[in-house]
């Protein structure tokens, strides 16, 4: 074994050991998910790539789910998991919550679609207005539609074509935002002045050039863009707490100053709260930071497991819809089944007591994971808010360039250890975070911590924790 104890040598040793562990754990994974792999292979002849969405095509193999109940899911091989995947952040009410089952069962008997509004749409809008401090709302059917509506509204209001977006955020798969999501380092350009890099070749250059990219947390970069593109920027869309490259909170004061800066240039600020909304606090990042933007985009958790989307805004913007200047439409907008579920989510499930429960669980998971990292001398730290959190096995994570420098092996090994130990995190590496639900318990948190500790012990090769940390 090397006697070199420099940080570079330690990192190289860790990565070599992580590669070994990933190989071992991948084998364990594949051996116990044979039915999933069989279905996947068969599905390839009728489903493009053998899956329903490209993000379900994951390493080391796609897991097919049969059932979900409470905090748990069961796959087609019969394995039970503590579900911290949460269906990419949807599942904060857990599976088959009695209030959702009741609301949806009641509604399904009365008809599920009319393309005419039902009264629940008003109740849900009132609840959202009260939480987010934005008075007027509309519905759509996904996070993609929600951020698309936000950008359209900012363009209509200003008559300007361009928007600002943060490097490394995902806002859905429409043209304006499929720019610099995970740009390759060789294409990304200078860190303080990133290039606008399209995600593949589906997005024409002329469209991509309308999206100007800035680093997260960098007000000077936004100021520069607003000056260089004077009179052309309609607004900025931002995930106020970044959740696509681990978990990154905004620097103190950043969001408030950002709003002022954009307004000073006649531009608007839209929060993409598709993941953060309802999860970080009763009013998402708005509640956490106290900053109310011009527009809030919601989806995911709002529907309690049904497809959903919503956009709320200041009257100045939402009136454009009322006046017909922006035609905000969709056959399934305000779908009765979704509205019935959303009403139950907001009125019956995500109560103040639910957020107390999230906080207790968050502390157990975050404190426990921090303690394991320290005890075994692993690099990194934990970030967590509300029912979300992530173990970040890196020294610094403030923006996309830090994310690029964060070795993939950590997230991949951690995912495998959790999965093989009966905890389903979002696939498969360092990008995502856990989502707990109102139905998760201390037992779920302890299972998560036990798996993390197993990985730490294997990584440190059976050394006693004190020796490992030395
Ligand atoms: N915005 C954010 C922050 C997201 O994480 C996602 C999806 O993961 C979206 C938008 C797009 O949402 P959807 O997949 O519902 O279109």
GROMACS .gro file of C-alpha atoms and ligand atoms in nm:
model
  486
    1UNK     CA    1   0.000   0.000   0.000
    2UNK     CA    2   0.124   0.354  -0.079
    3UNK     CA    3   0.273   0.555   0.206
    4UNK     CA    4   0.208   0.882   0.019
    5UNK     CA    5  -0.056   1.069   0.225
    6UNK     CA    6  -0.090   1.375   0.002
    7UNK     CA    7  -0.447   1.476  -0.099
    8UNK     CA    8  -0.379   1.375  -0.461
    9UNK     CA    9  -0.258   1.032  -0.358
   10UNK     CA   10  -0.552   0.983  -0.121
   11UNK     CA   11  -0.791   1.081  -0.400
   12UNK     CA   12  -0.628   0.838  -0.644
   13UNK     CA   13  -0.647   0.556  -0.386
   14UNK     CA   14  -1.013   0.634  -0.316
   15UNK     CA   15  -1.102   0.637  -0.685
   16UNK     CA   16  -0.923   0.307  -0.749
   17UNK     CA   17  -1.104   0.146  -0.455
   18UNK     CA   18  -1.437   0.299  -0.562
   19UNK     CA   19  -1.393   0.146  -0.909
   20UNK     CA   20  -1.348  -0.196  -0.748
   21UNK     CA   21  -1.654  -0.148  -0.530
   22UNK     CA   22  -1.864  -0.027  -0.824
   23UNK     CA   23  -1.771  -0.341  -1.019
   24UNK     CA   24  -1.861  -0.566  -0.721
   25UNK     CA   25  -2.185  -0.386  -0.642
   26UNK     CA   26  -2.290  -0.373  -1.008
   27UNK     CA   27  -2.263  -0.750  -1.020
   28UNK     CA   28  -2.473  -0.783  -0.704
   29UNK     CA   29  -2.727  -0.546  -0.859
   30UNK     CA   30  -2.750  -0.732  -1.190
   31UNK     CA   31  -2.773  -1.070  -1.018
   32UNK     CA   32  -3.074  -0.963  -0.814
   33UNK     CA   33  -3.264  -0.771  -1.084
   34UNK     CA   34  -3.287  -1.045  -1.346
   35UNK     CA   35  -3.658  -1.003  -1.412
   36UNK     CA   36  -3.610  -0.628  -1.464
   37UNK     CA   37  -3.331  -0.696  -1.712
   38UNK     CA   38  -3.544  -0.954  -1.892
   39UNK     CA   39  -3.838  -0.715  -1.930
   40UNK     CA   40  -3.606  -0.439  -2.042
   41UNK     CA   41  -3.454  -0.658  -2.314
   42UNK     CA   42  -3.798  -0.762  -2.435
   43UNK     CA   43  -3.934  -0.407  -2.422
   44UNK     CA   44  -3.662  -0.290  -2.659
   45UNK     CA   45  -3.859  -0.415  -2.958
   46UNK     CA   46  -4.160  -0.191  -2.888
   47UNK     CA   47  -4.034   0.091  -2.662
   48UNK     CA   48  -3.754   0.309  -2.794
   49UNK     CA   49  -3.452   0.216  -2.586
   50UNK     CA   50  -3.666  -0.028  -2.387
   51UNK     CA   51  -3.800   0.245  -2.155
   52UNK     CA   52  -4.080   0.504  -2.135
   53UNK     CA   53  -3.852   0.807  -2.090
   54UNK     CA   54  -3.481   0.832  -2.169
   55UNK     CA   55  -3.401   0.904  -1.804
   56UNK     CA   56  -3.534   0.560  -1.714
   57UNK     CA   57  -3.248   0.414  -1.918
   58UNK     CA   58  -3.003   0.402  -1.628
   59UNK     CA   59  -2.685   0.230  -1.519
   60UNK     CA   60  -2.618  -0.049  -1.445
   61UNK     CA   61  -2.972  -0.145  -1.553
   62UNK     CA   62  -3.329  -0.020  -1.544
   63UNK     CA   63  -3.538  -0.137  -1.248
   64UNK     CA   64  -3.903  -0.210  -1.327
   65UNK     CA   65  -4.144  -0.135  -1.045
   66UNK     CA   66  -4.460  -0.327  -0.967
   67UNK     CA   67  -4.609  -0.155  -0.660
   68UNK     CA   68  -4.571   0.135  -0.418
   69UNK     CA   69  -4.720   0.173  -0.071
   70UNK     CA   70  -4.630   0.423   0.196
   71UNK     CA   71  -4.256   0.490   0.190
   72UNK     CA   72  -4.181   0.168   0.002
   73UNK     CA   73  -4.174   0.033  -0.352
   74UNK     CA   74  -4.144  -0.325  -0.479
   75UNK     CA   75  -3.972  -0.417  -0.803
   76UNK     CA   76  -4.064  -0.697  -1.043
   77UNK     CA   77  -3.804  -0.925  -0.880
   78UNK     CA   78  -3.991  -0.885  -0.550
   79UNK     CA   79  -3.735  -0.664  -0.376
   80UNK     CA   80  -3.869  -0.403  -0.135
   81UNK     CA   81  -3.709  -0.059  -0.123
   82UNK     CA   82  -3.730   0.248   0.092
   83UNK     CA   83  -3.818   0.489  -0.185
   84UNK     CA   84  -3.600   0.801  -0.173
   85UNK     CA   85  -3.611   0.832  -0.551
   86UNK     CA   86  -3.961   0.973  -0.513
   87UNK     CA   87  -4.015   0.947  -0.888
   88UNK     CA   88  -3.762   1.227  -0.948
   89UNK     CA   89  -3.897   1.437  -0.665
   90UNK     CA   90  -4.270   1.386  -0.711
   91UNK     CA   91  -4.334   1.156  -0.417
   92UNK     CA   92  -4.341   1.379  -0.112
   93UNK     CA   93  -4.680   1.239  -0.009
   94UNK     CA   94  -4.554   0.882  -0.049
   95UNK     CA   95  -4.736   0.603  -0.231
   96UNK     CA   96  -5.107   0.531  -0.220
   97UNK     CA   97  -5.162   0.792   0.050
   98UNK     CA   98  -5.518   0.737   0.182
   99UNK     CA   99  -5.615   1.100   0.109
  100UNK     CA  100  -5.500   1.068  -0.253
  101UNK     CA  101  -5.669   0.731  -0.294
  102UNK     CA  102  -5.993   0.877  -0.160
  103UNK     CA  103  -5.979   1.194  -0.371
  104UNK     CA  104  -5.890   1.016  -0.693
  105UNK     CA  105  -6.136   0.728  -0.637
  106UNK     CA  106  -6.416   0.975  -0.575
  107UNK     CA  107  -6.329   1.178  -0.883
  108UNK     CA  108  -6.278   0.884  -1.117
  109UNK     CA  109  -6.639   0.778  -1.057
  110UNK     CA  110  -6.762   1.123  -1.154
  111UNK     CA  111  -6.568   1.157  -1.478
  112UNK     CA  112  -6.204   1.244  -1.526
  113UNK     CA  113  -6.194   1.479  -1.819
  114UNK     CA  114  -6.419   1.746  -1.967
  115UNK     CA  115  -6.178   2.016  -2.089
  116UNK     CA  116  -6.406   2.241  -1.889
  117UNK     CA  117  -6.297   2.364  -1.546
  118UNK     CA  118  -6.405   2.197  -1.223
  119UNK     CA  119  -6.438   2.377  -0.890
  120UNK     CA  120  -6.127   2.213  -0.746
  121UNK     CA  121  -5.922   2.430  -0.985
  122UNK     CA  122  -6.024   2.740  -0.788
  123UNK     CA  123  -5.953   2.578  -0.452
  124UNK     CA  124  -5.604   2.471  -0.563
  125UNK     CA  125  -5.527   2.818  -0.704
  126UNK     CA  126  -5.631   2.980  -0.374
  127UNK     CA  127  -5.406   2.742  -0.180
  128UNK     CA  128  -5.110   2.815  -0.410
  129UNK     CA  129  -5.167   3.190  -0.398
  130UNK     CA  130  -5.167   3.181  -0.019
  131UNK     CA  131  -4.846   2.976  -0.005
  132UNK     CA  132  -4.638   3.148  -0.272
  133UNK     CA  133  -4.757   3.509  -0.242
  134UNK     CA  134  -4.844   3.523  -0.612
  135UNK     CA  135  -5.212   3.600  -0.668
  136UNK     CA  136  -5.296   3.446  -1.007
  137UNK     CA  137  -5.242   3.091  -1.137
  138UNK     CA  138  -5.289   2.869  -1.439
  139UNK     CA  139  -5.235   2.496  -1.491
  140UNK     CA  140  -5.052   2.284  -1.742
  141UNK     CA  141  -4.929   1.925  -1.731
  142UNK     CA  142  -4.557   1.908  -1.657
  143UNK     CA  143  -4.251   2.098  -1.547
  144UNK     CA  144  -4.156   2.139  -1.911
  145UNK     CA  145  -4.484   2.313  -1.991
  146UNK     CA  146  -4.458   2.522  -1.679
  147UNK     CA  147  -4.115   2.670  -1.758
  148UNK     CA  148  -4.217   2.709  -2.123
  149UNK     CA  149  -4.518   2.917  -2.018
  150UNK     CA  150  -4.295   3.128  -1.792
  151UNK     CA  151  -4.058   3.211  -2.075
  152UNK     CA  152  -4.341   3.281  -2.316
  153UNK     CA  153  -4.501   3.520  -2.066
  154UNK     CA  154  -4.176   3.710  -2.007
  155UNK     CA  155  -4.129   3.745  -2.384
  156UNK     CA  156  -4.484   3.866  -2.444
  157UNK     CA  157  -4.461   4.118  -2.158
  158UNK     CA  158  -4.133   4.270  -2.279
  159UNK     CA  159  -4.139   4.213  -2.654
  160UNK     CA  160  -3.782   4.087  -2.611
  161UNK     CA  161  -3.651   3.759  -2.752
  162UNK     CA  162  -3.368   3.650  -2.518
  163UNK     CA  163  -3.361   3.485  -2.178
  164UNK     CA  164  -3.090   3.420  -1.920
  165UNK     CA  165  -3.038   3.070  -1.786
  166UNK     CA  166  -2.791   2.922  -1.537
  167UNK     CA  167  -2.526   2.676  -1.653
  168UNK     CA  168  -2.604   2.325  -1.529
  169UNK     CA  169  -2.977   2.365  -1.466
  170UNK     CA  170  -3.247   2.151  -1.621
  171UNK     CA  171  -3.583   2.317  -1.680
  172UNK     CA  172  -3.747   2.058  -1.906
  173UNK     CA  173  -3.704   1.965  -2.269
  174UNK     CA  174  -3.836   2.260  -2.468
  175UNK     CA  175  -3.606   2.451  -2.701
  176UNK     CA  176  -3.534   2.762  -2.493
  177UNK     CA  177  -3.395   2.569  -2.198
  178UNK     CA  178  -3.224   2.269  -2.355
  179UNK     CA  179  -2.908   2.476  -2.341
  180UNK     CA  180  -2.601   2.414  -2.123
  181UNK     CA  181  -2.771   2.153  -1.905
  182UNK     CA  182  -2.465   1.927  -1.871
  183UNK     CA  183  -2.233   2.084  -2.130
  184UNK     CA  184  -1.915   1.892  -2.207
  185UNK     CA  185  -1.611   2.068  -2.054
  186UNK     CA  186  -1.451   2.117  -2.396
  187UNK     CA  187  -1.761   2.302  -2.522
  188UNK     CA  188  -1.859   2.490  -2.206
  189UNK     CA  189  -1.631   2.791  -2.257
  190UNK     CA  190  -1.487   3.017  -1.984
  191UNK     CA  191  -1.631   2.964  -1.635
  192UNK     CA  192  -1.731   3.329  -1.591
  193UNK     CA  193  -1.868   3.361  -1.946
  194UNK     CA  194  -2.007   3.020  -2.042
  195UNK     CA  195  -2.104   2.929  -2.396
  196UNK     CA  196  -2.464   2.845  -2.486
  197UNK     CA  197  -2.433   2.475  -2.562
  198UNK     CA  198  -2.737   2.292  -2.705
  199UNK     CA  199  -2.830   1.949  -2.568
  200UNK     CA  200  -2.766   1.748  -2.884
  201UNK     CA  201  -2.872   1.848  -3.230
  202UNK     CA  202  -3.250   1.883  -3.188
  203UNK     CA  203  -3.226   2.255  -3.115
  204UNK     CA  204  -3.140   2.500  -3.397
  205UNK     CA  205  -2.850   2.739  -3.336
  206UNK     CA  206  -3.075   3.041  -3.398
  207UNK     CA  207  -3.293   2.931  -3.104
  208UNK     CA  208  -3.002   2.836  -2.879
  209UNK     CA  209  -2.846   3.180  -2.927
  210UNK     CA  210  -3.153   3.336  -2.766
  211UNK     CA  211  -3.057   3.171  -2.436
  212UNK     CA  212  -2.764   3.342  -2.267
  213UNK     CA  213  -2.590   3.133  -2.000
  214UNK     CA  214  -2.444   3.250  -1.668
  215UNK     CA  215  -2.280   3.074  -1.371
  216UNK     CA  216  -2.498   3.012  -1.064
  217UNK     CA  217  -2.466   3.269  -0.788
  218UNK     CA  218  -2.278   3.522  -1.001
  219UNK     CA  219  -2.455   3.860  -1.005
  220UNK     CA  220  -2.174   4.029  -1.197
  221UNK     CA  221  -2.225   3.785  -1.485
  222UNK     CA  222  -2.598   3.866  -1.499
  223UNK     CA  223  -2.519   4.236  -1.488
  224UNK     CA  224  -2.276   4.196  -1.777
  225UNK     CA  225  -2.526   3.999  -1.986
  226UNK     CA  226  -2.798   4.259  -1.925
  227UNK     CA  227  -2.559   4.532  -2.036
  228UNK     CA  228  -2.418   4.348  -2.339
  229UNK     CA  229  -2.767   4.244  -2.455
  230UNK     CA  230  -2.932   4.571  -2.354
  231UNK     CA  231  -3.302   4.581  -2.439
  232UNK     CA  232  -3.301   4.217  -2.558
  233UNK     CA  233  -3.343   4.016  -2.235
  234UNK     CA  234  -3.702   3.930  -2.144
  235UNK     CA  235  -3.609   3.769  -1.816
  236UNK     CA  236  -3.419   3.502  -1.632
  237UNK     CA  237  -3.530   3.154  -1.533
  238UNK     CA  238  -3.353   3.001  -1.237
  239UNK     CA  239  -3.387   2.704  -1.010
  240UNK     CA  240  -3.351   2.898  -0.684
  241UNK     CA  241  -3.193   2.602  -0.507
  242UNK     CA  242  -3.015   2.399  -0.774
  243UNK     CA  243  -3.118   2.033  -0.776
  244UNK     CA  244  -2.982   1.903  -1.099
  245UNK     CA  245  -2.617   1.896  -1.001
  246UNK     CA  246  -2.643   1.772  -0.646
  247UNK     CA  247  -2.793   2.037  -0.424
  248UNK     CA  248  -2.676   2.400  -0.422
  249UNK     CA  249  -2.844   2.679  -0.225
  250UNK     CA  250  -2.816   3.036  -0.352
  251UNK     CA  251  -2.549   3.258  -0.194
  252UNK     CA  252  -2.697   3.484   0.077
  253UNK     CA  253  -2.886   3.778  -0.073
  254UNK     CA  254  -2.833   3.656  -0.430
  255UNK     CA  255  -3.197   3.601  -0.528
  256UNK     CA  256  -3.316   3.932  -0.388
  257UNK     CA  257  -3.041   4.126  -0.565
  258UNK     CA  258  -3.102   3.927  -0.882
  259UNK     CA  259  -3.465   4.033  -0.886
  260UNK     CA  260  -3.367   4.399  -0.836
  261UNK     CA  261  -3.102   4.379  -1.107
  262UNK     CA  262  -3.338   4.225  -1.361
  263UNK     CA  263  -3.611   4.476  -1.281
  264UNK     CA  264  -3.365   4.763  -1.322
  265UNK     CA  265  -3.318   4.640  -1.680
  266UNK     CA  266  -3.690   4.596  -1.746
  267UNK     CA  267  -3.659   4.215  -1.728
  268UNK     CA  268  -3.845   3.956  -1.516
  269UNK     CA  269  -3.744   3.679  -1.277
  270UNK     CA  270  -3.899   3.331  -1.292
  271UNK     CA  271  -3.833   3.064  -1.029
  272UNK     CA  272  -3.840   2.708  -1.154
  273UNK     CA  273  -3.980   2.544  -0.841
  274UNK     CA  274  -4.070   2.223  -1.021
  275UNK     CA  275  -3.853   2.030  -0.775
  276UNK     CA  276  -3.822   2.271  -0.484
  277UNK     CA  277  -4.185   2.387  -0.464
  278UNK     CA  278  -4.374   2.236  -0.167
  279UNK     CA  279  -4.063   2.030  -0.083
  280UNK     CA  280  -3.818   2.271   0.082
  281UNK     CA  281  -4.092   2.444   0.280
  282UNK     CA  282  -4.470   2.488   0.244
  283UNK     CA  283  -4.384   2.749  -0.022
  284UNK     CA  284  -4.068   2.593  -0.161
  285UNK     CA  285  -3.773   2.824  -0.215
  286UNK     CA  286  -4.000   3.127  -0.187
  287UNK     CA  287  -4.073   3.023   0.169
  288UNK     CA  288  -3.711   2.935   0.239
  289UNK     CA  289  -3.559   3.260   0.111
  290UNK     CA  290  -3.846   3.509   0.143
  291UNK     CA  291  -3.793   3.622  -0.217
  292UNK     CA  292  -4.111   3.629  -0.427
  293UNK     CA  293  -4.024   3.631  -0.797
  294UNK     CA  294  -4.245   3.749  -1.082
  295UNK     CA  295  -4.334   3.392  -1.178
  296UNK     CA  296  -4.323   3.054  -1.004
  297UNK     CA  297  -4.328   2.729  -1.202
  298UNK     CA  298  -4.459   2.418  -1.026
  299UNK     CA  299  -4.513   2.054  -1.123
  300UNK     CA  300  -4.395   1.722  -0.969
  301UNK     CA  301  -4.515   1.708  -0.606
  302UNK     CA  302  -4.824   1.921  -0.664
  303UNK     CA  303  -5.019   1.636  -0.825
  304UNK     CA  304  -4.953   1.379  -0.554
  305UNK     CA  305  -4.837   1.132  -0.820
  306UNK     CA  306  -5.055   1.248  -1.108
  307UNK     CA  307  -4.916   1.444  -1.404
  308UNK     CA  308  -4.944   1.813  -1.327
  309UNK     CA  309  -4.804   2.160  -1.377
  310UNK     CA  310  -4.888   2.512  -1.265
  311UNK     CA  311  -4.764   2.863  -1.309
  312UNK     CA  312  -4.830   3.154  -1.075
  313UNK     CA  313  -4.744   3.516  -1.133
  314UNK     CA  314  -4.781   3.883  -1.066
  315UNK     CA  315  -5.095   4.039  -1.219
  316UNK     CA  316  -4.886   4.236  -1.472
  317UNK     CA  317  -4.782   3.905  -1.631
  318UNK     CA  318  -5.084   3.686  -1.568
  319UNK     CA  319  -5.313   3.959  -1.708
  320UNK     CA  320  -5.152   3.893  -2.044
  321UNK     CA  321  -5.332   3.560  -2.037
  322UNK     CA  322  -5.661   3.723  -1.936
  323UNK     CA  323  -5.626   3.972  -2.222
  324UNK     CA  324  -5.543   3.701  -2.475
  325UNK     CA  325  -5.196   3.840  -2.546
  326UNK     CA  326  -5.063   3.499  -2.448
  327UNK     CA  327  -5.276   3.198  -2.525
  328UNK     CA  328  -5.202   2.965  -2.235
  329UNK     CA  329  -5.382   2.648  -2.337
  330UNK     CA  330  -5.383   2.269  -2.311
  331UNK     CA  331  -5.646   1.999  -2.346
  332UNK     CA  332  -5.557   1.853  -2.009
  333UNK     CA  333  -5.493   2.181  -1.822
  334UNK     CA  334  -5.672   2.166  -1.487
  335UNK     CA  335  -5.765   1.803  -1.543
  336UNK     CA  336  -6.026   1.707  -1.281
  337UNK     CA  337  -5.836   1.403  -1.157
  338UNK     CA  338  -5.517   1.606  -1.112
  339UNK     CA  339  -5.705   1.889  -0.945
  340UNK     CA  340  -5.874   1.651  -0.700
  341UNK     CA  341  -5.534   1.504  -0.611
  342UNK     CA  342  -5.369   1.848  -0.583
  343UNK     CA  343  -5.645   1.967  -0.352
  344UNK     CA  344  -5.583   1.669  -0.124
  345UNK     CA  345  -5.207   1.729  -0.138
  346UNK     CA  346  -5.240   2.093  -0.034
  347UNK     CA  347  -5.531   2.078   0.208
  348UNK     CA  348  -5.506   1.736   0.370
  349UNK     CA  349  -5.148   1.611   0.344
  350UNK     CA  350  -4.891   1.892   0.333
  351UNK     CA  351  -5.004   2.045   0.662
  352UNK     CA  352  -4.773   2.224   0.909
  353UNK     CA  353  -4.738   1.890   1.092
  354UNK     CA  354  -4.611   1.730   0.770
  355UNK     CA  355  -4.329   1.984   0.753
  356UNK     CA  356  -4.242   1.916   1.118
  357UNK     CA  357  -4.214   1.550   1.022
  358UNK     CA  358  -3.987   1.633   0.727
  359UNK     CA  359  -3.764   1.832   0.958
  360UNK     CA  360  -3.726   1.548   1.207
  361UNK     CA  361  -3.642   1.302   0.931
  362UNK     CA  362  -3.406   1.548   0.765
  363UNK     CA  363  -3.209   1.591   1.086
  364UNK     CA  364  -3.180   1.218   1.141
  365UNK     CA  365  -3.055   1.162   0.787
  366UNK     CA  366  -2.831   1.467   0.757
  367UNK     CA  367  -2.674   1.447   1.103
  368UNK     CA  368  -2.628   1.073   1.075
  369UNK     CA  369  -2.466   1.097   0.731
  370UNK     CA  370  -2.236   1.382   0.839
  371UNK     CA  371  -2.126   1.175   1.135
  372UNK     CA  372  -2.045   0.875   0.912
  373UNK     CA  373  -1.846   1.090   0.670
  374UNK     CA  374  -1.639   1.230   0.954
  375UNK     CA  375  -1.595   0.900   1.137
  376UNK     CA  376  -1.458   0.727   0.826
  377UNK     CA  377  -1.267   1.027   0.698
  378UNK     CA  378  -1.464   1.047   0.372
  379UNK     CA  379  -1.454   1.372   0.179
  380UNK     CA  380  -1.773   1.573   0.159
  381UNK     CA  381  -2.073   1.703   0.346
  382UNK     CA  382  -2.451   1.690   0.350
  383UNK     CA  383  -2.696   1.952   0.230
  384UNK     CA  384  -3.065   1.921   0.310
  385UNK     CA  385  -3.382   2.129   0.321
  386UNK     CA  386  -3.733   2.010   0.398
  387UNK     CA  387  -3.777   1.661   0.253
  388UNK     CA  388  -3.475   1.692   0.021
  389UNK     CA  389  -3.110   1.624   0.079
  390UNK     CA  390  -2.789   1.491  -0.067
  391UNK     CA  391  -2.461   1.350   0.053
  392UNK     CA  392  -2.204   1.539  -0.153
  393UNK     CA  393  -1.872   1.356  -0.160
  394UNK     CA  394  -1.672   1.659  -0.262
  395UNK     CA  395  -1.511   1.953  -0.088
  396UNK     CA  396  -1.686   2.231  -0.279
  397UNK     CA  397  -2.006   2.250  -0.482
  398UNK     CA  398  -2.126   2.600  -0.567
  399UNK     CA  399  -2.183   2.582  -0.944
  400UNK     CA  400  -2.155   2.365  -1.255
  401UNK     CA  401  -1.778   2.394  -1.282
  402UNK     CA  402  -1.743   2.254  -0.928
  403UNK     CA  403  -1.980   1.975  -1.031
  404UNK     CA  404  -1.753   1.887  -1.324
  405UNK     CA  405  -1.461   1.853  -1.083
  406UNK     CA  406  -1.662   1.622  -0.852
  407UNK     CA  407  -1.556   1.263  -0.927
  408UNK     CA  408  -1.847   1.055  -1.064
  409UNK     CA  409  -1.734   0.741  -0.882
  410UNK     CA  410  -1.865   0.861  -0.547
  411UNK     CA  411  -2.225   0.907  -0.655
  412UNK     CA  412  -2.225   0.585  -0.856
  413UNK     CA  413  -2.089   0.374  -0.571
  414UNK     CA  414  -2.324   0.537  -0.322
  415UNK     CA  415  -2.626   0.471  -0.542
  416UNK     CA  416  -2.533   0.103  -0.576
  417UNK     CA  417  -2.473   0.054  -0.204
  418UNK     CA  418  -2.807   0.214  -0.127
  419UNK     CA  419  -2.989   0.013  -0.391
  420UNK     CA  420  -2.835  -0.321  -0.298
  421UNK     CA  421  -2.917  -0.234   0.063
  422UNK     CA  422  -3.285  -0.170  -0.011
  423UNK     CA  423  -3.291   0.208  -0.059
  424UNK     CA  424  -3.387   0.348  -0.397
  425UNK     CA  425  -3.220   0.683  -0.468
  426UNK     CA  426  -3.279   0.862  -0.798
  427UNK     CA  427  -3.061   0.701  -1.064
  428UNK     CA  428  -2.777   0.685  -1.070
  429UNK     CA  429  -2.497   0.911  -0.968
  430UNK     CA  430  -2.401   1.250  -0.834
  431UNK     CA  431  -2.673   1.461  -1.003
  432UNK     CA  432  -2.976   1.406  -0.784
  433UNK     CA  433  -3.087   1.417  -0.421
  434UNK     CA  434  -3.311   1.218  -0.191
  435UNK     CA  435  -3.684   1.290  -0.165
  436UNK     CA  436  -3.851   1.174   0.155
  437UNK     CA  437  -4.227   1.167   0.202
  438UNK     CA  438  -4.478   1.221   0.482
  439UNK     CA  439  -4.495   0.840   0.508
  440UNK     CA  440  -4.123   0.783   0.567
  441UNK     CA  441  -4.016   0.686   0.914
  442UNK     CA  442  -3.705   0.672   1.126
  443UNK     CA  443  -3.661   0.311   1.013
  444UNK     CA  444  -3.625   0.431   0.653
  445UNK     CA  445  -3.367   0.688   0.761
  446UNK     CA  446  -3.173   0.424   0.953
  447UNK     CA  447  -3.166   0.191   0.654
  448UNK     CA  448  -3.020   0.476   0.448
  449UNK     CA  449  -2.753   0.547   0.709
  450UNK     CA  450  -2.662   0.179   0.746
  451UNK     CA  451  -2.599   0.155   0.371
  452UNK     CA  452  -2.383   0.465   0.372
  453UNK     CA  453  -2.182   0.321   0.659
  454UNK     CA  454  -2.138  -0.010   0.476
  455UNK     CA  455  -1.994   0.175   0.179
  456UNK     CA  456  -1.765   0.380   0.404
  457UNK     CA  457  -1.637   0.067   0.580
  458UNK     CA  458  -1.576  -0.117   0.251
  459UNK     CA  459  -1.400   0.185   0.108
  460UNK     CA  460  -1.170   0.212   0.400
  461UNK     CA  461  -1.092  -0.157   0.358
  462UNK     CA  462  -1.195  -0.281   0.697
  463UNK     CA  463  -0.986  -0.022   0.882
  464UNK     CA  464  -1.127   0.089   1.211
  465UNK     CA  465  -1.291   0.431   1.162
  466UNK     CA  466  -1.030   0.607   1.379
  467UNK     CA  467  -0.747   0.473   1.162
  468UNK     CA  468  -0.934   0.563   0.844
  469UNK     CA  469  -0.975   0.924   0.953
  470UNK     CA  470  -0.610   0.958   1.061
  471LIG     N1  471  -3.759   2.186  -1.395
  471LIG     C1  472  -3.687   2.113  -1.309
  471LIG     C2  473  -3.607   2.183  -1.203
  471LIG     C3  474  -3.684   1.975  -1.317
  471LIG     O1  475  -3.611   1.903  -1.233
  471LIG     C4  476  -3.762   1.913  -1.418
  471LIG     C5  477  -3.763   1.766  -1.431
  471LIG     O2  478  -3.690   1.694  -1.371
  471LIG     C6  479  -3.836   1.993  -1.506
  471LIG     C7  480  -3.833   2.129  -1.492
  471LIG     C8  481  -3.918   1.930  -1.613
  471LIG     O3  482  -4.029   1.868  -1.556
  471LIG     P1  483  -4.108   1.754  -1.636
  471LIG     O4  484  -4.022   1.635  -1.641
  471LIG     O5  485  -4.234   1.736  -1.556
  471LIG     O6  486  -4.137   1.809  -1.772
   0.00000   0.00000   0.00000
